[in-house]
C-alpha positions as protocol buffer text, in pm:
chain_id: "A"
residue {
  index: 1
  type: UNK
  ca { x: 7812 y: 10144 z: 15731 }
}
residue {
  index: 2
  type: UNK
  ca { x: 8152 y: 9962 z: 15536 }
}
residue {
  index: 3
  type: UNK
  ca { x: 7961 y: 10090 z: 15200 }
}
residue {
  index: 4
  type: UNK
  ca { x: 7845 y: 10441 z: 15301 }
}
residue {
  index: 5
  type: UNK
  ca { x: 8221 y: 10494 z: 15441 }
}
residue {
  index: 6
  type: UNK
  ca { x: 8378 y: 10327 z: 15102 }
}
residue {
  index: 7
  type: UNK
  ca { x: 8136 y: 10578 z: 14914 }
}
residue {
  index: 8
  type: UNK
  ca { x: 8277 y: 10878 z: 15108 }
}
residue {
  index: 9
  type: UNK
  ca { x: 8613 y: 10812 z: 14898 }
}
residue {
  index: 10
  type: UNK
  ca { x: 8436 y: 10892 z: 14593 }
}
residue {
  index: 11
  type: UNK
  ca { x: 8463 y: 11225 z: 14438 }
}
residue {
  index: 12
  type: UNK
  ca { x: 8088 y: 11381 z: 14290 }
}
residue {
  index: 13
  type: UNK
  ca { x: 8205 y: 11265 z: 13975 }
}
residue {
  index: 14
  type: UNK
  ca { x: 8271 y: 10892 z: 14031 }
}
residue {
  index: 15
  type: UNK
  ca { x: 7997 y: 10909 z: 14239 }
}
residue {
  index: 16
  type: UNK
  ca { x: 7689 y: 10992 z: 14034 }
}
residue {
  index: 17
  type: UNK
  ca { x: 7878 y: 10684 z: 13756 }
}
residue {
  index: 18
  type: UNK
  ca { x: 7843 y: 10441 z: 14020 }
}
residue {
  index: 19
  type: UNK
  ca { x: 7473 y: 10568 z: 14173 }
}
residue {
  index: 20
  type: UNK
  ca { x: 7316 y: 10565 z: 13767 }
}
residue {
  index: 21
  type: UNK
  ca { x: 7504 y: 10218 z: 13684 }
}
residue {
  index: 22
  type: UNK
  ca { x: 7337 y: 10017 z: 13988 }
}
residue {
  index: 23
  type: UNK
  ca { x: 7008 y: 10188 z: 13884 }
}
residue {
  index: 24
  type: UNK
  ca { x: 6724 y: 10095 z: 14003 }
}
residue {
  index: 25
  type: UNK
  ca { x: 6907 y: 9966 z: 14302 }
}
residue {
  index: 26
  type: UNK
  ca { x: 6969 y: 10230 z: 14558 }
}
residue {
  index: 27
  type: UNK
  ca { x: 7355 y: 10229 z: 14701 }
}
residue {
  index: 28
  type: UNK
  ca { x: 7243 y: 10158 z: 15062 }
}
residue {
  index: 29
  type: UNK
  ca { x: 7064 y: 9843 z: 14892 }
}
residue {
  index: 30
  type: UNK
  ca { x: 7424 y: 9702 z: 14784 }
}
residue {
  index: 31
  type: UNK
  ca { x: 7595 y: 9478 z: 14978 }
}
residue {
  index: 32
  type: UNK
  ca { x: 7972 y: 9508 z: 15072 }
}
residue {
  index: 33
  type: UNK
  ca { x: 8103 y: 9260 z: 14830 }
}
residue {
  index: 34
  type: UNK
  ca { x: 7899 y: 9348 z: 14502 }
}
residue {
  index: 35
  type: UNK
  ca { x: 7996 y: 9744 z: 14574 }
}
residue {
  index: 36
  type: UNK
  ca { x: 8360 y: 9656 z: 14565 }
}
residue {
  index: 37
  type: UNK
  ca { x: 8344 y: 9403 z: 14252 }
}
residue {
  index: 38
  type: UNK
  ca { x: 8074 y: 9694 z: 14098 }
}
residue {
  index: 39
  type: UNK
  ca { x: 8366 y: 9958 z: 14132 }
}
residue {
  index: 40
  type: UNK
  ca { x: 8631 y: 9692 z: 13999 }
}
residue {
  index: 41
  type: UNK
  ca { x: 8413 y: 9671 z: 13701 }
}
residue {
  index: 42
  type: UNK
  ca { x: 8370 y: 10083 z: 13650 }
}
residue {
  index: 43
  type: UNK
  ca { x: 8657 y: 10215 z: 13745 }
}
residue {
  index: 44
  type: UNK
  ca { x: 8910 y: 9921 z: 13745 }
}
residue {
  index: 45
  type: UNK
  ca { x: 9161 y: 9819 z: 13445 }
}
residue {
  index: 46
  type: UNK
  ca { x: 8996 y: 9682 z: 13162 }
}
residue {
  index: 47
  type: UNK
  ca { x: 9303 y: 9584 z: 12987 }
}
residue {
  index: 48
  type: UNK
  ca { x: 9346 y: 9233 z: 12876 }
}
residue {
  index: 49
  type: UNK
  ca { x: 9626 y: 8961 z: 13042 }
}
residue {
  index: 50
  type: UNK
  ca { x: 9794 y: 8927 z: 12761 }
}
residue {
  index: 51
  type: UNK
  ca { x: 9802 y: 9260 z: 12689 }
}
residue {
  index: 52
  type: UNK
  ca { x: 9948 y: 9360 z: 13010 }
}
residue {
  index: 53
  type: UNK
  ca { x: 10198 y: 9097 z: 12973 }
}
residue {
  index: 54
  type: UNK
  ca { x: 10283 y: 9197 z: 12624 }
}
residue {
  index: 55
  type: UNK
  ca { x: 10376 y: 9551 z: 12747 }
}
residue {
  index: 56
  type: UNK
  ca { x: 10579 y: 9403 z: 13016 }
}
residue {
  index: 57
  type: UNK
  ca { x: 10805 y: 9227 z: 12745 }
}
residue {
  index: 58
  type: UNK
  ca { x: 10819 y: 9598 z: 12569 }
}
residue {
  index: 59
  type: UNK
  ca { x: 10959 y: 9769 z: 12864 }
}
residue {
  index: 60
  type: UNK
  ca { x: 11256 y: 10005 z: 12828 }
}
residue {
  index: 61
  type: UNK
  ca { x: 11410 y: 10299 z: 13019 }
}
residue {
  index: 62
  type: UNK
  ca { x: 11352 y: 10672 z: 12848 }
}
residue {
  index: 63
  type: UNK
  ca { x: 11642 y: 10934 z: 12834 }
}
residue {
  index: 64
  type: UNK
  ca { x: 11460 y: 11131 z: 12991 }
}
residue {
  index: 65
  type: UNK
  ca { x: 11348 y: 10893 z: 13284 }
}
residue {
  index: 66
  type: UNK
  ca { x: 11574 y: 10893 z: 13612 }
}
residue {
  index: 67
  type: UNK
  ca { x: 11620 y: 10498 z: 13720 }
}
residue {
  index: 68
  type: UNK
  ca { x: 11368 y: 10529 z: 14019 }
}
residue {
  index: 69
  type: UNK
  ca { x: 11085 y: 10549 z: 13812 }
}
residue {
  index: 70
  type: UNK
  ca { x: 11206 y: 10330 z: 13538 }
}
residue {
  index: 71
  type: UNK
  ca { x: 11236 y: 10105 z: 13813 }
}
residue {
  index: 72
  type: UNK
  ca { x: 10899 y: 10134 z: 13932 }
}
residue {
  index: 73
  type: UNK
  ca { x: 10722 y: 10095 z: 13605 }
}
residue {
  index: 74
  type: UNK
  ca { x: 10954 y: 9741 z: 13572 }
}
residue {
  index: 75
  type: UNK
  ca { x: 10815 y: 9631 z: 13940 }
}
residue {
  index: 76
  type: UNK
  ca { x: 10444 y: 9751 z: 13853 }
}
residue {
  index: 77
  type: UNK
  ca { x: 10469 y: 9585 z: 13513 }
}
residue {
  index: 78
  type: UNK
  ca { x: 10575 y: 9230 z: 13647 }
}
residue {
  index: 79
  type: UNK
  ca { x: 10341 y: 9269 z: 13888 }
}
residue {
  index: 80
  type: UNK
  ca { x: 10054 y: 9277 z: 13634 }
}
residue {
  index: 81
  type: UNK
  ca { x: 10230 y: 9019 z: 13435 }
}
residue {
  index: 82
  type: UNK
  ca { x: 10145 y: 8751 z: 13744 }
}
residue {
  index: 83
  type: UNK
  ca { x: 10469 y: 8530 z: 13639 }
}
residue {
  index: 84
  type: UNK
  ca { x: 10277 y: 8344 z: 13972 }
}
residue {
  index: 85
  type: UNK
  ca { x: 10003 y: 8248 z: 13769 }
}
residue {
  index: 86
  type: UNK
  ca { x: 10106 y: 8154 z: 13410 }
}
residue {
  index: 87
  type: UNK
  ca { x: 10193 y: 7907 z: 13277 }
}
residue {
  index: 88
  type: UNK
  ca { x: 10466 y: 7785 z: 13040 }
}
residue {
  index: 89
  type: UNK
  ca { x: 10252 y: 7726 z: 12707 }
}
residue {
  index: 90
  type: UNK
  ca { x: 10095 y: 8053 z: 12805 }
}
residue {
  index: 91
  type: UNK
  ca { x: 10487 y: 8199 z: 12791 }
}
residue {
  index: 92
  type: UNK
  ca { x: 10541 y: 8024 z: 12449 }
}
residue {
  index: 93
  type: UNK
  ca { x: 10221 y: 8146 z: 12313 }
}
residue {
  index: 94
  type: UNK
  ca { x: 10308 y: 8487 z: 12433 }
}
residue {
  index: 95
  type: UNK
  ca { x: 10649 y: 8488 z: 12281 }
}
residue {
  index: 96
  type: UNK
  ca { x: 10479 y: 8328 z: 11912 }
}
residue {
  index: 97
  type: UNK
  ca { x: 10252 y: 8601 z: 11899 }
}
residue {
  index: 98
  type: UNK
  ca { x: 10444 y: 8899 z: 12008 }
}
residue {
  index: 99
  type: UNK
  ca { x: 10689 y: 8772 z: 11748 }
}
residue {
  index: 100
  type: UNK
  ca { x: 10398 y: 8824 z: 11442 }
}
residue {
  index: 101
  type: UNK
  ca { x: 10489 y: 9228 z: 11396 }
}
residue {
  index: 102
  type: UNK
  ca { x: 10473 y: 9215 z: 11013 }
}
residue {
  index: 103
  type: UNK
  ca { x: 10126 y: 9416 z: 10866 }
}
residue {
  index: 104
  type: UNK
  ca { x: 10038 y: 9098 z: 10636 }
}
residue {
  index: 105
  type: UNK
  ca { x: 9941 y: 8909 z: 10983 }
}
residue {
  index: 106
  type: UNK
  ca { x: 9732 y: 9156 z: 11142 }
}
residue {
  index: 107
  type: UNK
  ca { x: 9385 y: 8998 z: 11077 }
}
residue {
  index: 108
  type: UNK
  ca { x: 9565 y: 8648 z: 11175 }
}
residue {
  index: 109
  type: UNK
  ca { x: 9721 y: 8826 z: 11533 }
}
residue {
  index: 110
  type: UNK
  ca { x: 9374 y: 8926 z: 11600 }
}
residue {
  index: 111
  type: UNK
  ca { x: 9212 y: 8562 z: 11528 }
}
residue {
  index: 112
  type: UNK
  ca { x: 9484 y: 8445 z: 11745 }
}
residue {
  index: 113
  type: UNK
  ca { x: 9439 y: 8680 z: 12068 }
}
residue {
  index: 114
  type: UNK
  ca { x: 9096 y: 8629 z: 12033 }
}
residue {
  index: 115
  type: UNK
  ca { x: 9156 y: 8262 z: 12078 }
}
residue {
  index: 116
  type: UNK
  ca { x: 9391 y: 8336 z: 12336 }
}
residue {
  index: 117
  type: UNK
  ca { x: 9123 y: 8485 z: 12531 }
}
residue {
  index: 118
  type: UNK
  ca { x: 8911 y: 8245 z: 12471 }
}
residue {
  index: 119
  type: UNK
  ca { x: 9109 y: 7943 z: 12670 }
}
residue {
  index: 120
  type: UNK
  ca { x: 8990 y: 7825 z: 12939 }
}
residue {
  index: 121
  type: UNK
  ca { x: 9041 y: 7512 z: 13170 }
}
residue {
  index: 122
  type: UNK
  ca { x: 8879 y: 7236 z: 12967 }
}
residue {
  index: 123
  type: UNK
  ca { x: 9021 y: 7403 z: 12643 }
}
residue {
  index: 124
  type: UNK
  ca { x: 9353 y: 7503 z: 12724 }
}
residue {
  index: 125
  type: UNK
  ca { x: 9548 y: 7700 z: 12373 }
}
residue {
  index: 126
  type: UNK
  ca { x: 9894 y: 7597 z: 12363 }
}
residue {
  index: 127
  type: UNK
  ca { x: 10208 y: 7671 z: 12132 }
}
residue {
  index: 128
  type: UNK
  ca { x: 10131 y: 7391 z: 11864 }
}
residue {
  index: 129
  type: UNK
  ca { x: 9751 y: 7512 z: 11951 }
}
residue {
  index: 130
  type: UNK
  ca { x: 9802 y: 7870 z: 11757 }
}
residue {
  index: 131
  type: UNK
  ca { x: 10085 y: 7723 z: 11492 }
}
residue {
  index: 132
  type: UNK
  ca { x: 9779 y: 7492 z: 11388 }
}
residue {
  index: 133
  type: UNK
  ca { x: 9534 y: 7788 z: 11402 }
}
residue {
  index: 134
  type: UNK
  ca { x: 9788 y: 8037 z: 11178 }
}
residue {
  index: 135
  type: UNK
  ca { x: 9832 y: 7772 z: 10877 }
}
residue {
  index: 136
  type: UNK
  ca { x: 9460 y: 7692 z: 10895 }
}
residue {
  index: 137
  type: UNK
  ca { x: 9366 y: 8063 z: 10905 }
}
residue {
  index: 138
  type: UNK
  ca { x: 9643 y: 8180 z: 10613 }
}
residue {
  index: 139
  type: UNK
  ca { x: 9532 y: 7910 z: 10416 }
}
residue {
  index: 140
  type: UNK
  ca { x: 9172 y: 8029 z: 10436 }
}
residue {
  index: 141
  type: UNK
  ca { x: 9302 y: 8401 z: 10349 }
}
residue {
  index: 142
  type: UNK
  ca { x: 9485 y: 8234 z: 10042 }
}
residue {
  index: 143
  type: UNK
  ca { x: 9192 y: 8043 z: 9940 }
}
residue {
  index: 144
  type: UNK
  ca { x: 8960 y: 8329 z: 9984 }
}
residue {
  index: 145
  type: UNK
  ca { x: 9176 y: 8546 z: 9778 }
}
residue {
  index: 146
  type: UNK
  ca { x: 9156 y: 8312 z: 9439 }
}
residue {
  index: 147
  type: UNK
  ca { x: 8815 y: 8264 z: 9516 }
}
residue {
  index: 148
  type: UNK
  ca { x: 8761 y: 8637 z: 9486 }
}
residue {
  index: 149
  type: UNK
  ca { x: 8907 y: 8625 z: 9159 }
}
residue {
  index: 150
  type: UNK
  ca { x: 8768 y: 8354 z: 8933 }
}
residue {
  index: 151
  type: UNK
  ca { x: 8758 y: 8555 z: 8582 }
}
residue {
  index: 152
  type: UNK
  ca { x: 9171 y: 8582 z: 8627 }
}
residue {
  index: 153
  type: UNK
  ca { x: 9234 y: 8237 z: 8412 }
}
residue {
  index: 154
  type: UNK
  ca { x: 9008 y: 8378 z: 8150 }
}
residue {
  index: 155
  type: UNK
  ca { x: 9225 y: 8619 z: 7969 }
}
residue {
  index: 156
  type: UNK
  ca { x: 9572 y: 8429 z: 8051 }
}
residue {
  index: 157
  type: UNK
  ca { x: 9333 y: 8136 z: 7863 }
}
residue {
  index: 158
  type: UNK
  ca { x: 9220 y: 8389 z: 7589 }
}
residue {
  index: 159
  type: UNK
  ca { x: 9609 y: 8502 z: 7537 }
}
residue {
  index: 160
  type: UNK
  ca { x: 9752 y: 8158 z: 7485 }
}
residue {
  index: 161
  type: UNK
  ca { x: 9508 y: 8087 z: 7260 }
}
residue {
  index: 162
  type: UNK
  ca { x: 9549 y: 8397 z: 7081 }
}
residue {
  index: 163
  type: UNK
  ca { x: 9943 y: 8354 z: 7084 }
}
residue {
  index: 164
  type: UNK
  ca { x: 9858 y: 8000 z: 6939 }
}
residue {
  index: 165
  type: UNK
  ca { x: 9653 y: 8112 z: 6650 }
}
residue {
  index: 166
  type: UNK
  ca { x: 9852 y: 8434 z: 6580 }
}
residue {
  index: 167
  type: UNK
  ca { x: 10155 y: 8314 z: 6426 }
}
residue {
  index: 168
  type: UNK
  ca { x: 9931 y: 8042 z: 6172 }
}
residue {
  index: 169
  type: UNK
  ca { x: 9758 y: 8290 z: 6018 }
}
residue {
  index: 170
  type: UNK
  ca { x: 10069 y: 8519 z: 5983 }
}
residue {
  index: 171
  type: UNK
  ca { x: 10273 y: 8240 z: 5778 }
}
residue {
  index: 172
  type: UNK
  ca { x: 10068 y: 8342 z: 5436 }
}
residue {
  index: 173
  type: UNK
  ca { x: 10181 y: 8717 z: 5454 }
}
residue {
  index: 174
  type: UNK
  ca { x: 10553 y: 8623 z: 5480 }
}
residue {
  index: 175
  type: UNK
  ca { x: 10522 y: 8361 z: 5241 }
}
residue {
  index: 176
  type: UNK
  ca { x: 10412 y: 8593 z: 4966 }
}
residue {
  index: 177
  type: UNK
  ca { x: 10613 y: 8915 z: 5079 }
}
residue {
  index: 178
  type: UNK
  ca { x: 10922 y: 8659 z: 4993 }
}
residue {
  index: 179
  type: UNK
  ca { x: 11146 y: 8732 z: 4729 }
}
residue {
  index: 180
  type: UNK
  ca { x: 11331 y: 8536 z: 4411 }
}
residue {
  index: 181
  type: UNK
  ca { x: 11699 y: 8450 z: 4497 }
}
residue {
  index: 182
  type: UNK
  ca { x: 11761 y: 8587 z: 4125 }
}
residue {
  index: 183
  type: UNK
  ca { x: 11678 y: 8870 z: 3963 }
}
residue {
  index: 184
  type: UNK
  ca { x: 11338 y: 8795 z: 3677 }
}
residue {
  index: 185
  type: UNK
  ca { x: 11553 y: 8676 z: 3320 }
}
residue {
  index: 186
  type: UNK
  ca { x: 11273 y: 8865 z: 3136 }
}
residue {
  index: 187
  type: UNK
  ca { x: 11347 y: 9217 z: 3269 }
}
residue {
  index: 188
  type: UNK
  ca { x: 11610 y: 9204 z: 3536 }
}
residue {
  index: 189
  type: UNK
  ca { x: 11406 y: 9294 z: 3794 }
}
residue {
  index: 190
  type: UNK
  ca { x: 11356 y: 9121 z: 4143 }
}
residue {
  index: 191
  type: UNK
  ca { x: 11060 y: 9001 z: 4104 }
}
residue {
  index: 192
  type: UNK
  ca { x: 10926 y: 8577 z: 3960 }
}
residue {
  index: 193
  type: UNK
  ca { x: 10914 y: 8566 z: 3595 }
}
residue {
  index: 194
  type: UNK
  ca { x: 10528 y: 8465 z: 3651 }
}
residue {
  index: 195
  type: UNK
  ca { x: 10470 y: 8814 z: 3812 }
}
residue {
  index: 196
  type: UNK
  ca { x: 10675 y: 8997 z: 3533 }
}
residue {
  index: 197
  type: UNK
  ca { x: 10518 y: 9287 z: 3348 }
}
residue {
  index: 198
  type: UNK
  ca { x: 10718 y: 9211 z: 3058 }
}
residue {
  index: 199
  type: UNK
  ca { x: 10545 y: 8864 z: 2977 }
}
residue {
  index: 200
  type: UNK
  ca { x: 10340 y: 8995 z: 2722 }
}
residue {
  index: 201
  type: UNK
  ca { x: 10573 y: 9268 z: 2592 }
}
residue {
  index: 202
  type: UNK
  ca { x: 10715 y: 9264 z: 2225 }
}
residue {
  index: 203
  type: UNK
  ca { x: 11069 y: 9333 z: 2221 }
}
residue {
  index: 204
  type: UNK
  ca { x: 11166 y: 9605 z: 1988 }
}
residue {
  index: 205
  type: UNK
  ca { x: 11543 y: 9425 z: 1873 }
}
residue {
  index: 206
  type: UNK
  ca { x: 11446 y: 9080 z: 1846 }
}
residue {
  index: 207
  type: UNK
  ca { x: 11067 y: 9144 z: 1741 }
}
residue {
  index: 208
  type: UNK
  ca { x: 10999 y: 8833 z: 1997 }
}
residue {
  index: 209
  type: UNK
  ca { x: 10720 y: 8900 z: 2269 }
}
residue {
  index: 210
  type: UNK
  ca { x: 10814 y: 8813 z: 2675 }
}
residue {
  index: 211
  type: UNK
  ca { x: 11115 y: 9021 z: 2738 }
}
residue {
  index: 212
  type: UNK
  ca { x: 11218 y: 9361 z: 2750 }
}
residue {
  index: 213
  type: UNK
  ca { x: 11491 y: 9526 z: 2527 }
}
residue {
  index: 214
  type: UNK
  ca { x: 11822 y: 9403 z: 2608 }
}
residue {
  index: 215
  type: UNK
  ca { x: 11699 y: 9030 z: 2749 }
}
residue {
  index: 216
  type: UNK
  ca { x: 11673 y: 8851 z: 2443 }
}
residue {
  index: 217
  type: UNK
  ca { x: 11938 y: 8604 z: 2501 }
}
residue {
  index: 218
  type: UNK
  ca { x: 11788 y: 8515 z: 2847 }
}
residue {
  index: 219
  type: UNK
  ca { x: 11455 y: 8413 z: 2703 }
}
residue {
  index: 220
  type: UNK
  ca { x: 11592 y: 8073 z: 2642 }
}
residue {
  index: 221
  type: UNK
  ca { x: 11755 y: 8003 z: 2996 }
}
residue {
  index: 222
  type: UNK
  ca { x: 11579 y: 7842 z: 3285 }
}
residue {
  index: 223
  type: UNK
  ca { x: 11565 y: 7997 z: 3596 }
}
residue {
  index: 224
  type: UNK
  ca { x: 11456 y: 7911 z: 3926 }
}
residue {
  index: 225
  type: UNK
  ca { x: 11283 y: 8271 z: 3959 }
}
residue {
  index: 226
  type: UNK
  ca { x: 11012 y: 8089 z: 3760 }
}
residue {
  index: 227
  type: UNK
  ca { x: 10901 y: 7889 z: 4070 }
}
């Protein structure tokens, strides 16, 4: 009779959910008890503890909200909070991770929650609990990441090497673009006497060959061109 009447409260809708979720079971068939826990699962919150805690933290009054109702949403949020019922390493790992807002932590917050959710008497999670769990977990991101890249040393390897080798094989280039600190005492020009044009040239004034008109009394001077 207790379920029939408790089924009466139902609208069609709700109804036919709960009738095809205890199928094959017939509602009459249910006792008391399981139809109220059965309705708590269907139709009750599903929203996590800590979630429901976290909001409570979060609460603040609209401009558009008169003070009654912001007043009621405070009393129905501490309510669900159940300050009666946690405890304070629960509190502290509350306020750790509502406190891990930046993007770069979202895959950690979710390891962590999930490990929240996981406690239970014989494992309790405390605050040093999840401050051991977030270095072992960024270290694992961190140490994932260079795994994921294991060609990156090969060009920084490649470009020292190169930046080694460069300037060696540069050195003969400069050495040979390099000019005399005097001018050639065979023509005057700035060029070494060994690279002169003139070397084989026979003056026209002097009738003597290695020098060009107007250099024939250089041809006995030393120079250090020569080199």
């Amino acid at each position: 009779a207790k379920v029939r009447l408790l089924l009466r409260k139902l609208d069609t809708t709700a109804h036919s959910r709960y009738c095809n979720y205890i199928l094959p079971k017939l509602p009459s068939a249910v006792k008391f008890d399981d139809t109220v826990a059965t309705l708590r699962k269907i139709f009750g919150s599903h929203t996590s503890i800590f979630h429901k805690r976290y909001q409570c933290l979060q609460l603040a009054k609209s401009e558009a909200e008169d003070i009654i109702t912001y007043g009621g949403k405070v009393n129905r949020a501490c309510e669900d909070f159940e300050f009666q019922k946690v405890k304070i390493d629960q509190f502290k790992c509350l306020i750790f991770i509502c406190g891990l807002k930046s993007p770069r932590y979202a895959d950690v917050r979710a390891r962590l929650l999930s490990r929240i959710e996981a406690e239970t008497a014989e494992n309790p999670v405390t605050l040093q609990t999840l401050i051991d769990e977030f270095q072992r977990l960024v270290n694992l991101k961190a140490d994932t990441t260079l795994v994921e890249r294991p060609s990156s040393s090969k060009p920084a390897v490649h470009a020292v090497q190169e930046k080694r080798s460069g300037p060696q094989q540069q050195r003969p280039a400069k050495t040979e673009g390099k000019l005399p600190r005097t001018p050639c005492w065979q023509c005057g020009q700035m060029h070494f006497v060994r690279d002169c044009p003139f070397s084989g040239h026979l003056c026209k004034a002097c009738n003597r060959v290695g020098h060009k008109e107007g250099y024939c009394s250089c041809v006995s001077k030393p120079s250090c061109s020569s080199s």
